[in-house]
Coordinates of C-alpha atoms in Angstrom, one line a residue:
X133 CA -4.0 1.8 -15.7
X134 CA -1.1 3.7 -14.0
X135 CA 1.4 5.8 -15.9
X136 CA 4.6 7.6 -15.0
X137 CA 4.7 11.3 -14.5
X138 CA 6.5 11.7 -17.8
X139 CA 3.3 10.7 -19.6
X140 CA 1.5 13.8 -18.3
X141 CA 2.0 17.4 -19.1
X142 CA 3.3 19.5 -16.3
X143 CA 4.5 23.1 -16.5
X144 CA 8.1 24.0 -17.0
X145 CA 8.0 25.9 -13.7
X146 CA 7.1 22.8 -11.8
X147 CA 9.5 20.6 -13.7
X148 CA 12.4 23.0 -12.9
X149 CA 11.2 23.2 -9.3
X150 CA 11.3 19.5 -8.8
X151 CA 14.8 19.2 -10.2
X152 CA 16.3 21.3 -7.3
X153 CA 17.7 20.1 -4.0
X154 CA 15.3 22.0 -1.7
X155 CA 16.9 23.8 1.3
X156 CA 15.6 25.3 4.4
X157 CA 14.3 28.9 4.3
X158 CA 15.6 30.8 7.3
X159 CA 15.8 34.6 7.9
X160 CA 14.8 35.4 4.3
X161 CA 17.3 33.1 2.6
X162 CA 17.5 29.6 1.3
X163 CA 20.2 27.9 3.4
X164 CA 21.8 24.5 3.7
X165 CA 21.5 22.6 6.9
X166 CA 23.8 21.4 9.6
X167 CA 23.6 17.9 8.0
X168 CA 24.2 16.8 4.5
X169 CA 21.5 14.1 4.7
X170 CA 18.5 14.4 2.3
X171 CA 15.0 13.0 2.2
X172 CA 13.6 11.7 -1.0
X173 CA 10.1 12.9 -2.1
X174 CA 8.0 10.4 -4.1
X175 CA 5.1 10.5 -6.5
X176 CA 2.6 8.2 -4.7
X177 CA 0.9 7.3 -8.0
X178 CA 4.1 5.7 -9.3
X179 CA 6.3 5.2 -6.3
X180 CA 9.1 7.1 -8.2
X181 CA 11.3 9.7 -6.7
X182 CA 10.5 13.2 -7.9
X183 CA 12.5 15.5 -5.8
X184 CA 14.5 15.7 -2.5
X185 CA 14.8 18.0 0.5
X186 CA 17.3 18.6 3.2
X187 CA 16.9 16.6 6.4
X188 CA 16.8 19.1 9.2
X189 CA 18.5 19.0 12.6
X190 CA 17.9 20.6 16.0
X191 CA 20.6 23.2 15.1
X192 CA 18.6 24.2 12.0
X193 CA 15.5 24.7 14.2
X194 CA 17.6 26.8 16.6
X195 CA 18.6 29.1 13.8
X196 CA 15.1 29.4 12.5
X197 CA 13.8 30.3 16.0
X198 CA 16.5 32.9 16.5
X199 CA 15.4 34.5 13.2
X200 CA 11.8 34.4 14.1
X201 CA 12.4 35.9 17.5
X202 CA 14.4 38.7 16.1
X203 CA 11.7 39.5 13.5
X204 CA 9.0 39.4 16.1
X205 CA 10.8 41.7 18.6
X206 CA 12.5 44.2 16.2
X207 CA 12.7 45.2 12.6
X208 CA 10.0 46.0 10.0
X209 CA 7.4 43.4 11.1
X210 CA 7.4 44.4 14.7
X211 CA 6.6 48.0 13.6
X212 CA 3.7 47.1 11.2
X213 CA 0.1 47.7 12.1
X214 CA -2.7 45.4 11.3
X215 CA -3.6 47.1 8.1
X216 CA 0.0 46.9 6.8
X217 CA 0.2 43.2 7.7
X218 CA -3.2 42.6 6.0
X219 CA -1.9 44.2 2.8
X220 CA 1.0 41.8 2.7
X221 CA -1.2 38.8 3.4
X222 CA -3.6 39.9 0.6
X223 CA -0.6 40.2 -1.8
X224 CA 0.3 36.6 -1.0
X225 CA -3.3 35.5 -1.6
X226 CA -3.4 37.3 -5.0
X227 CA 0.0 35.9 -6.0
X228 CA -1.1 32.4 -5.0
X229 CA -4.2 32.7 -7.2
X230 CA -2.0 33.7 -10.1
X231 CA 0.1 30.5 -9.6
X232 CA -2.9 28.3 -8.9
X233 CA -2.2 25.8 -11.7
X234 CA 1.4 25.4 -10.6
X235 CA 0.4 24.6 -7.0
X236 CA -2.3 22.2 -8.2
X237 CA 0.3 20.2 -10.1
X238 CA 2.6 20.2 -7.0
X239 CA -0.2 19.0 -4.7
X240 CA -1.2 16.3 -7.2
X241 CA 2.4 15.0 -7.6
X242 CA 3.4 15.3 -3.9
X243 CA 0.2 14.3 -2.1
X244 CA -1.4 12.0 -4.7
X245 CA -4.4 14.4 -4.8
X246 CA -6.5 14.2 -8.0
X247 CA -5.7 17.4 -9.8
X248 CA -9.4 18.1 -10.5
X249 CA -9.9 18.4 -6.8
X250 CA -6.7 20.4 -6.2
X251 CA -7.9 22.9 -8.8
X252 CA -11.5 23.0 -7.6
X253 CA -11.0 22.8 -3.8
X254 CA -7.5 22.9 -2.3
X255 CA -6.0 25.9 -4.1
X256 CA -9.1 28.2 -4.2
X257 CA -9.8 27.5 -0.5
X258 CA -6.3 28.3 0.4
X259 CA -6.5 31.5 -1.5
X260 CA -9.7 32.4 0.4
X261 CA -8.0 31.6 3.7
X262 CA -5.2 34.1 3.2
X263 CA -7.6 36.7 1.8
X264 CA -10.0 36.3 4.8
X265 CA -7.3 36.8 7.4
X266 CA -5.8 39.6 5.4
X267 CA -9.1 41.4 6.2
X268 CA -9.1 40.3 9.8
X269 CA -5.6 41.7 10.5
X270 CA -6.8 45.3 10.8
X271 CA -9.8 44.4 13.0
X272 CA -8.0 42.8 16.0
X273 CA -8.8 44.8 19.1
X274 CA -9.6 44.7 22.8
X275 CA -12.5 46.2 24.6
X276 CA -13.4 48.9 27.2
X277 CA -14.3 47.5 30.6
X278 CA -16.3 49.0 33.6
X279 CA -14.7 48.0 37.0
X280 CA -17.1 47.3 39.8
X281 CA -15.0 48.8 42.6
X282 CA -15.6 52.3 44.0
X283 CA -13.6 55.0 42.4
X284 CA -12.9 56.5 39.0
X285 CA -11.0 54.1 36.7
X286 CA -10.4 53.7 33.0
X287 CA -10.0 50.0 32.1
X288 CA -9.5 48.3 28.8
X289 CA -7.9 45.2 27.2
X290 CA -5.3 44.9 24.5
X291 CA -5.0 41.8 22.3
X292 CA -1.4 41.3 21.5
X293 CA 0.4 38.6 19.4
X294 CA 1.5 35.5 21.3
X295 CA 5.0 35.6 19.7
X296 CA 6.9 33.0 17.8
X297 CA 4.7 30.1 16.7
X298 CA 6.0 26.6 15.8
X299 CA 3.8 25.1 13.0
X300 CA 3.8 21.4 12.4
X301 CA 1.6 20.3 9.5
X302 CA 0.5 16.9 8.1
X303 CA 0.8 15.3 4.7
X304 CA -2.8 15.1 3.5
X305 CA -3.6 18.8 2.8
X306 CA -0.1 20.4 2.8
X307 CA -0.9 23.8 1.4
X308 CA -4.4 24.3 2.9
X309 CA -3.6 23.2 6.4
X310 CA -0.5 25.3 6.5
X311 CA -2.6 28.3 5.5
X312 CA -5.1 27.7 8.2
X313 CA -2.3 28.3 10.7
X314 CA 0.0 30.7 8.9
X315 CA -2.6 33.2 7.7
X316 CA -4.2 34.0 11.1
X317 CA -0.8 34.0 13.0
X318 CA 0.5 36.5 10.5
X319 CA -2.7 38.6 10.8
X320 CA -2.1 38.7 14.6
X321 CA 1.5 39.8 14.2
X322 CA 3.3 36.6 15.1
X323 CA 6.2 35.0 13.4
X324 CA 6.6 31.3 12.4
X325 CA 8.9 28.4 12.2
X326 CA 7.2 25.8 10.0
X327 CA 7.9 22.1 9.7
X328 CA 6.0 20.6 6.7
X329 CA 5.5 16.9 6.5
X330 CA 8.6 15.1 5.1
X331 CA 6.2 13.2 2.9
X332 CA 4.7 16.3 1.2
X333 CA 7.0 19.3 1.7
X334 CA 7.0 20.7 -1.8
X335 CA 4.1 23.2 -1.9
X336 CA 5.2 24.9 1.3
X337 CA 8.7 25.4 -0.1
X338 CA 7.3 26.9 -3.3
X339 CA 5.1 29.1 -1.2
X340 CA 8.2 30.5 0.5
X341 CA 9.2 31.9 -2.9
X342 CA 6.0 33.9 -3.0
X343 CA 6.3 35.0 0.6
X344 CA 9.7 36.4 -0.2
X345 CA 8.5 37.8 -3.5
X346 CA 5.6 39.9 -2.1
X347 CA 7.8 41.5 0.6
X348 CA 7.5 39.8 4.0
X349 CA 10.5 40.8 6.1
X350 CA 13.2 38.3 6.8
X351 CA 12.6 35.9 9.6
X352 CA 8.8 36.3 9.7
X353 CA 8.2 32.9 8.1
X354 CA 10.9 30.2 8.3
X355 CA 10.8 26.6 7.1
X356 CA 12.9 23.7 8.3
X357 CA 12.3 20.4 6.4
X358 CA 12.9 17.1 8.1
X359 CA 11.5 14.3 10.2
X360 CA 9.4 14.6 13.3
X361 CA 12.5 13.6 15.3
X362 CA 14.5 15.8 15.5
X363 CA 12.8 18.7 13.8
X364 CA 9.2 18.4 15.1
X365 CA 10.3 17.4 18.6
X366 CA 12.7 20.3 18.8
X367 CA 10.0 22.8 17.7
X368 CA 7.6 21.4 20.3
X369 CA 10.2 21.6 23.1
X370 CA 12.0 24.8 22.1
X371 CA 12.0 27.4 24.9
X372 CA 12.2 30.2 22.3
X373 CA 8.8 29.2 20.9
X374 CA 5.8 30.7 22.6
X375 CA 3.1 28.5 20.9
X376 CA 2.9 25.4 18.9
X377 CA 0.1 24.6 16.4
X378 CA 0.0 20.9 15.4
X379 CA -2.2 18.9 13.1
X380 CA -1.7 15.2 13.0
X381 CA -2.3 11.9 14.9
X382 CA -3.4 11.7 18.5
X383 CA -0.2 9.8 19.4
X384 CA 2.0 12.5 18.0
X385 CA -0.2 15.2 19.5
X386 CA 0.4 13.7 23.0
X387 CA 4.2 13.9 22.4
X388 CA 3.9 17.5 21.3
X389 CA 1.8 18.3 24.4
X390 CA 4.3 16.7 26.7
X391 CA 7.3 18.5 25.1
X392 CA 5.5 21.9 25.2
X393 CA 5.2 21.6 29.0
X394 CA 8.8 22.6 29.4
X395 CA 8.1 26.3 29.0
X396 CA 4.3 26.0 29.2
X397 CA 3.9 27.2 25.7
X398 CA 0.4 27.6 24.3
X399 CA -0.8 24.6 22.3
X400 CA -3.4 24.1 19.5
X401 CA -4.0 20.5 18.5
X402 CA -6.1 19.4 15.6
X403 CA -6.0 15.6 15.9
X404 CA -7.9 12.6 14.5
X405 CA -11.5 11.8 13.9
X406 CA -13.9 9.0 13.3
X407 CA -16.7 11.0 12.0
X408 CA -20.2 9.6 12.0
X409 CA -22.9 10.1 9.4
X410 CA -26.5 9.5 10.5
X411 CA -29.1 8.8 7.9
X412 CA -32.6 9.2 9.4
X413 CA -35.5 7.3 8.0
X414 CA -37.0 10.4 6.3
X415 CA -33.8 11.4 4.4
X416 CA -33.8 12.0 0.7
X417 CA -31.8 8.9 -0.1
X418 CA -31.2 9.8 -3.8
X419 CA -29.5 13.0 -2.7
X420 CA -27.8 11.5 0.4
X421 CA -26.0 8.6 -1.3
X422 CA -23.6 10.8 -3.4
X423 CA -22.9 12.9 -0.4
X424 CA -22.2 9.9 1.8
X425 CA -19.9 8.3 -0.8
X426 CA -18.0 11.6 -1.3
X427 CA -17.6 12.0 2.5
X428 CA -15.5 8.8 2.7
X429 CA -13.9 8.7 -0.7
X430 CA -12.8 12.3 -1.1
X431 CA -8.9 12.4 -1.1
X432 CA -8.9 8.6 -0.7
X433 CA -10.4 9.0 2.8
X434 CA -7.2 10.7 4.0
X435 CA -9.2 13.5 5.6
X436 CA -9.5 14.0 9.4
X437 CA -13.2 14.6 9.0
X438 CA -13.9 11.7 6.6
X439 CA -17.3 10.2 7.1
X440 CA -15.9 6.8 8.1
X441 CA -18.8 5.5 10.3
X442 CA -22.3 5.3 8.7
X443 CA -25.4 4.7 10.7
X444 CA -28.6 3.8 8.7
X445 CA -32.0 2.6 9.7
X446 CA -32.5 -1.1 9.1
X447 CA -35.2 -0.4 6.5
X448 CA -32.8 1.6 4.3
X449 CA -29.6 -0.4 5.0
X450 CA -29.4 -2.4 1.8
X451 CA -30.5 0.4 -0.5
X452 CA -27.9 2.9 0.9
X453 CA -25.1 0.3 0.9
X454 CA -25.8 -0.7 -2.6
X455 CA -26.0 2.9 -3.8
X456 CA -22.6 3.8 -2.3
X457 CA -21.1 0.6 -3.6
X458 CA -22.4 1.4 -7.1
X459 CA -20.6 4.8 -6.9
X460 CA -17.5 3.2 -5.6
X461 CA -17.5 0.7 -8.6
X462 CA -17.6 3.6 -11.0
X463 CA -14.9 5.7 -9.5
X464 CA -11.9 6.5 -11.7
X465 CA -8.8 5.3 -10.0
X466 CA -5.6 6.6 -11.5
X467 CA -2.7 9.0 -11.6
X468 CA -3.3 12.2 -9.9
X469 CA -2.3 14.3 -12.8
X470 CA -4.9 12.7 -15.1
X471 CA -7.9 15.0 -15.3
X472 CA -10.1 11.9 -15.6
X473 CA -9.0 10.6 -12.2
X474 CA -11.3 11.2 -9.2
X475 CA -9.5 9.0 -6.8
X476 CA -5.7 8.9 -6.5
X477 CA -3.3 6.8 -4.4
X478 CA -2.6 6.7 -0.7
X479 CA 0.0 9.2 0.2
X480 CA 2.8 6.7 1.0
X481 CA 3.7 3.1 1.2
X482 CA 3.4 3.3 5.0
X483 CA -0.1 4.7 4.8
X484 CA -1.2 2.0 2.4
X485 CA 0.3 -0.7 4.6
X486 CA -1.5 0.8 7.6
X487 CA -4.9 0.7 5.9
X488 CA -4.4 -2.8 4.7
X489 CA -3.6 -4.0 8.3
X490 CA -6.8 -2.4 9.5
X491 CA -8.8 -4.2 6.8
X492 CA -7.3 -7.6 7.8
X493 CA -8.2 -6.9 11.4
X494 CA -11.7 -6.0 10.5
X495 CA -12.2 -9.2 8.5
X496 CA -10.7 -11.2 11.3
X497 CA -13.1 -9.6 13.8
X498 CA -16.2 -10.5 11.6
X499 CA -16.8 -7.6 9.3
X500 CA -18.1 -8.3 5.8
X501 CA -16.3 -6.6 2.9
X502 CA -19.0 -5.6 0.4
X503 CA -16.6 -4.1 -2.1
X504 CA -13.0 -3.1 -2.4
X505 CA -10.1 -3.7 0.0
X506 CA -7.7 -4.8 -2.8
X507 CA -4.6 -3.4 -4.5
X508 CA -5.1 -3.1 -8.2
X509 CA -2.3 -4.2 -10.5
X510 CA 0.4 -1.6 -11.4
X511 CA 2.7 0.8 -9.6
X512 CA 1.8 3.3 -6.9
X513 CA 0.1 3.1 -3.6
X514 CA -3.4 2.5 -4.7
X515 CA -6.3 0.9 -2.8
X516 CA -9.8 0.3 -4.1
X517 CA -12.8 1.9 -2.2
X518 CA -14.0 -0.3 0.6
X519 CA -17.3 -0.8 2.4
X520 CA -17.5 -3.0 5.5
X521 CA -20.8 -4.1 6.9
X522 CA -21.8 -6.2 9.9
X523 CA -19.4 -3.9 11.9
X524 CA -19.7 -3.5 15.7
X525 CA -18.6 -0.7 18.1
X526 CA -15.8 -2.8 19.6
X527 CA -14.1 -3.5 16.3
X528 CA -10.8 -1.8 15.7
X529 CA -12.0 -0.6 12.2
X530 CA -14.9 1.2 14.0
X531 CA -13.0 2.5 17.0
X532 CA -9.7 3.7 15.4
X533 CA -8.9 6.2 12.7
X534 CA -8.0 4.3 9.5
X535 CA -7.4 7.4 7.3
X536 CA -8.2 5.6 4.1
X537 CA -11.2 4.9 1.8
X538 CA -12.9 2.5 4.2
X539 CA -16.5 3.0 5.2
X540 CA -17.9 1.1 8.3
X541 CA -21.7 0.6 8.2
X542 CA -23.9 -0.1 11.2
X543 CA -27.7 -0.2 11.3
X544 CA -30.2 0.9 14.0
X545 CA -33.9 0.5 14.6
X546 CA -36.1 2.8 12.5
X547 CA -38.1 3.9 15.5
X548 CA -35.1 4.6 17.8
X549 CA -33.3 7.7 16.6
X550 CA -31.7 8.2 20.0
X551 CA -29.9 4.9 19.4
X552 CA -28.3 6.4 16.3
X553 CA -27.1 9.4 18.3
X554 CA -25.8 7.1 21.1
X555 CA -23.8 5.0 18.6
X556 CA -22.5 8.1 16.9
X557 CA -21.2 9.5 20.2
X558 CA -19.7 6.2 21.2
X559 CA -16.1 7.2 20.3
X560 CA -13.1 8.9 21.9
X561 CA -13.1 11.3 18.9
X562 CA -15.3 14.4 18.3
X563 CA -14.2 16.2 15.3
X564 CA -17.1 16.1 12.9
X565 CA -20.5 14.5 12.1
X566 CA -23.2 14.8 9.6
X567 CA -27.0 14.2 9.7
X568 CA -29.2 13.5 6.8
X569 CA -32.9 14.3 7.0
X570 CA -35.7 16.3 5.5
X571 CA -37.0 17.3 9.0
X572 CA -35.5 20.6 10.3
X573 CA -36.5 19.7 13.9
X574 CA -34.7 16.3 13.6
X575 CA -31.7 17.9 12.1
X576 CA -31.1 20.6 14.7
X577 CA -32.0 18.4 17.7
X578 CA -29.4 15.9 16.4
X579 CA -26.9 18.6 15.9
X580 CA -27.3 19.7 19.5
X581 CA -26.9 16.2 20.8
X582 CA -23.8 15.2 18.8
X583 CA -20.5 15.6 20.6
X584 CA -18.5 17.0 17.7
X585 CA -16.9 20.3 16.9
X586 CA -18.4 20.4 13.4
X587 CA -21.9 19.2 12.5
X588 CA -23.1 19.3 8.9
X589 CA -26.7 18.9 7.8
X590 CA -27.4 17.1 4.5
X591 CA -23.8 17.6 3.5
X592 CA -20.3 16.7 4.7
X593 CA -16.8 18.1 4.6
X594 CA -17.7 21.8 4.2
X595 CA -14.8 24.1 5.1
X596 CA -14.6 27.8 5.0
X597 CA -12.3 30.4 6.6
X598 CA -15.2 32.0 8.3
X599 CA -16.2 28.8 10.1
X600 CA -14.4 27.8 13.3
X601 CA -12.9 24.3 13.0
X602 CA -11.8 21.9 15.7
X603 CA -12.9 19.0 17.8
X604 CA -14.3 17.8 21.1
X605 CA -12.7 15.0 23.2
X606 CA -9.5 13.5 21.8
X607 CA -9.9 15.3 18.5
X608 CA -7.9 18.2 19.8
X609 CA -7.6 21.5 21.6
X610 CA -8.6 24.9 20.3
X611 CA -10.2 26.2 17.1
X612 CA -8.8 27.2 13.8
X613 CA -10.5 29.7 11.4
X614 CA -13.3 32.2 11.9
X615 CA -13.0 34.8 14.7
X616 CA -12.1 32.0 17.2
X617 CA -8.7 31.5 15.7
X618 CA -7.6 35.1 16.6
X619 CA -7.8 34.0 20.3
X620 CA -5.4 31.2 19.5
X621 CA -2.6 33.5 18.4
X622 CA -3.1 36.5 20.8
X623 CA -2.7 37.2 24.5
X624 CA -5.1 39.5 26.4
X625 CA -3.5 42.3 28.4
X626 CA -5.7 44.2 30.9
X627 CA -4.9 47.9 31.5
X628 CA -6.5 49.8 34.5
X629 CA -5.8 53.5 35.2
X630 CA -6.9 55.4 38.3
X631 CA -8.2 58.8 37.1

């Protein structure tokens, strides 16, 4: 069932790229690190090493921050207006579109992402993110104010870049989640020090080639590869960094927040989720079932907004569960480079082990496994799609983020829709939710009551650069994308003149 990379065609450009020892990119140049240690990068579909990167140190971060600070305060970038920055960002978007297949192959190999989805979703969405914020760069402005005090005054605000931004990204959507931070911070005039995940660093390193190629000045974007400690922790605590934007687990997010307190740097946190999906009794079940299945199985459930908790009325429970199970049975599990694959491996051995531990806990606590939960024969970090029924709110599989293809199903009384809302909100998370119904009133009333930063109606996992993204409660601080993100990377200055 599973084949080595050599059995699939990849472009010469990607093959040559993989063969390099990948260095840091600081102040416009590829540079070795303070340490000779390296980190192996694996293809999760085979478990085989495909490349390696330098393991960064605190000294490497210091050099990158110095370069970013210099670029922010002086030189070409500091002198550019929004229109000029936007043109550079658009050039990057266009160049990325031209290299789309190359990046799709890298994401498939590095993150275990089925290449059909990388081609259809990850890369096109990333291109749109850069293009959207290229347009926003020339439209960042303050406002004119009217003071209430007696006298003749002219008052207005300026919206200025926050400064040097530390960017720490996760392994599940390496290229896209980096773009969601990098594109708006560049539009605002900030500079960046980026730490990609040590599990999936390759697409960000390849993107640096394009950033340099299209003409971004040295020091505007810097990349230091390495582990969370020391690289991520140094970025979070560094007094030369004005803001840190982090996407990852709640546990690491708390560490970032604590470290950022040293110089009271601004912080954006996009953390975990345990997103509910509520099927109301009047839902179009034939249309809902494929959407519900996709919500949990897309990218092997390694999505912060994955629909991992399903609430269905008792009258529809068996029909919905059977429908999702049938789709899970027919899923094509295989190597991410195979165009027939629509579900790849978990991103790493650690992640596979984590999901399997949760499944054991769930079974021990009384959950019934309808389908899946097993490792198929062969190499790679694969796990079959899993549906758990007879789950209860107090179970670890229901309370905690698993980050795998595991759906937890609970039922509610058909005539008590408020109970479904209550169950959905019974979580420390609040990143996303979806409701499935034919009734507009039901849909919008439910959307209003759900404590989540993103609510979808009759769909799930819809992302767009125009739509603000972020969570309530322990799912994070701040918003990314849309007009809201500009506030994250700017400071407001009030100017008042006596006339």
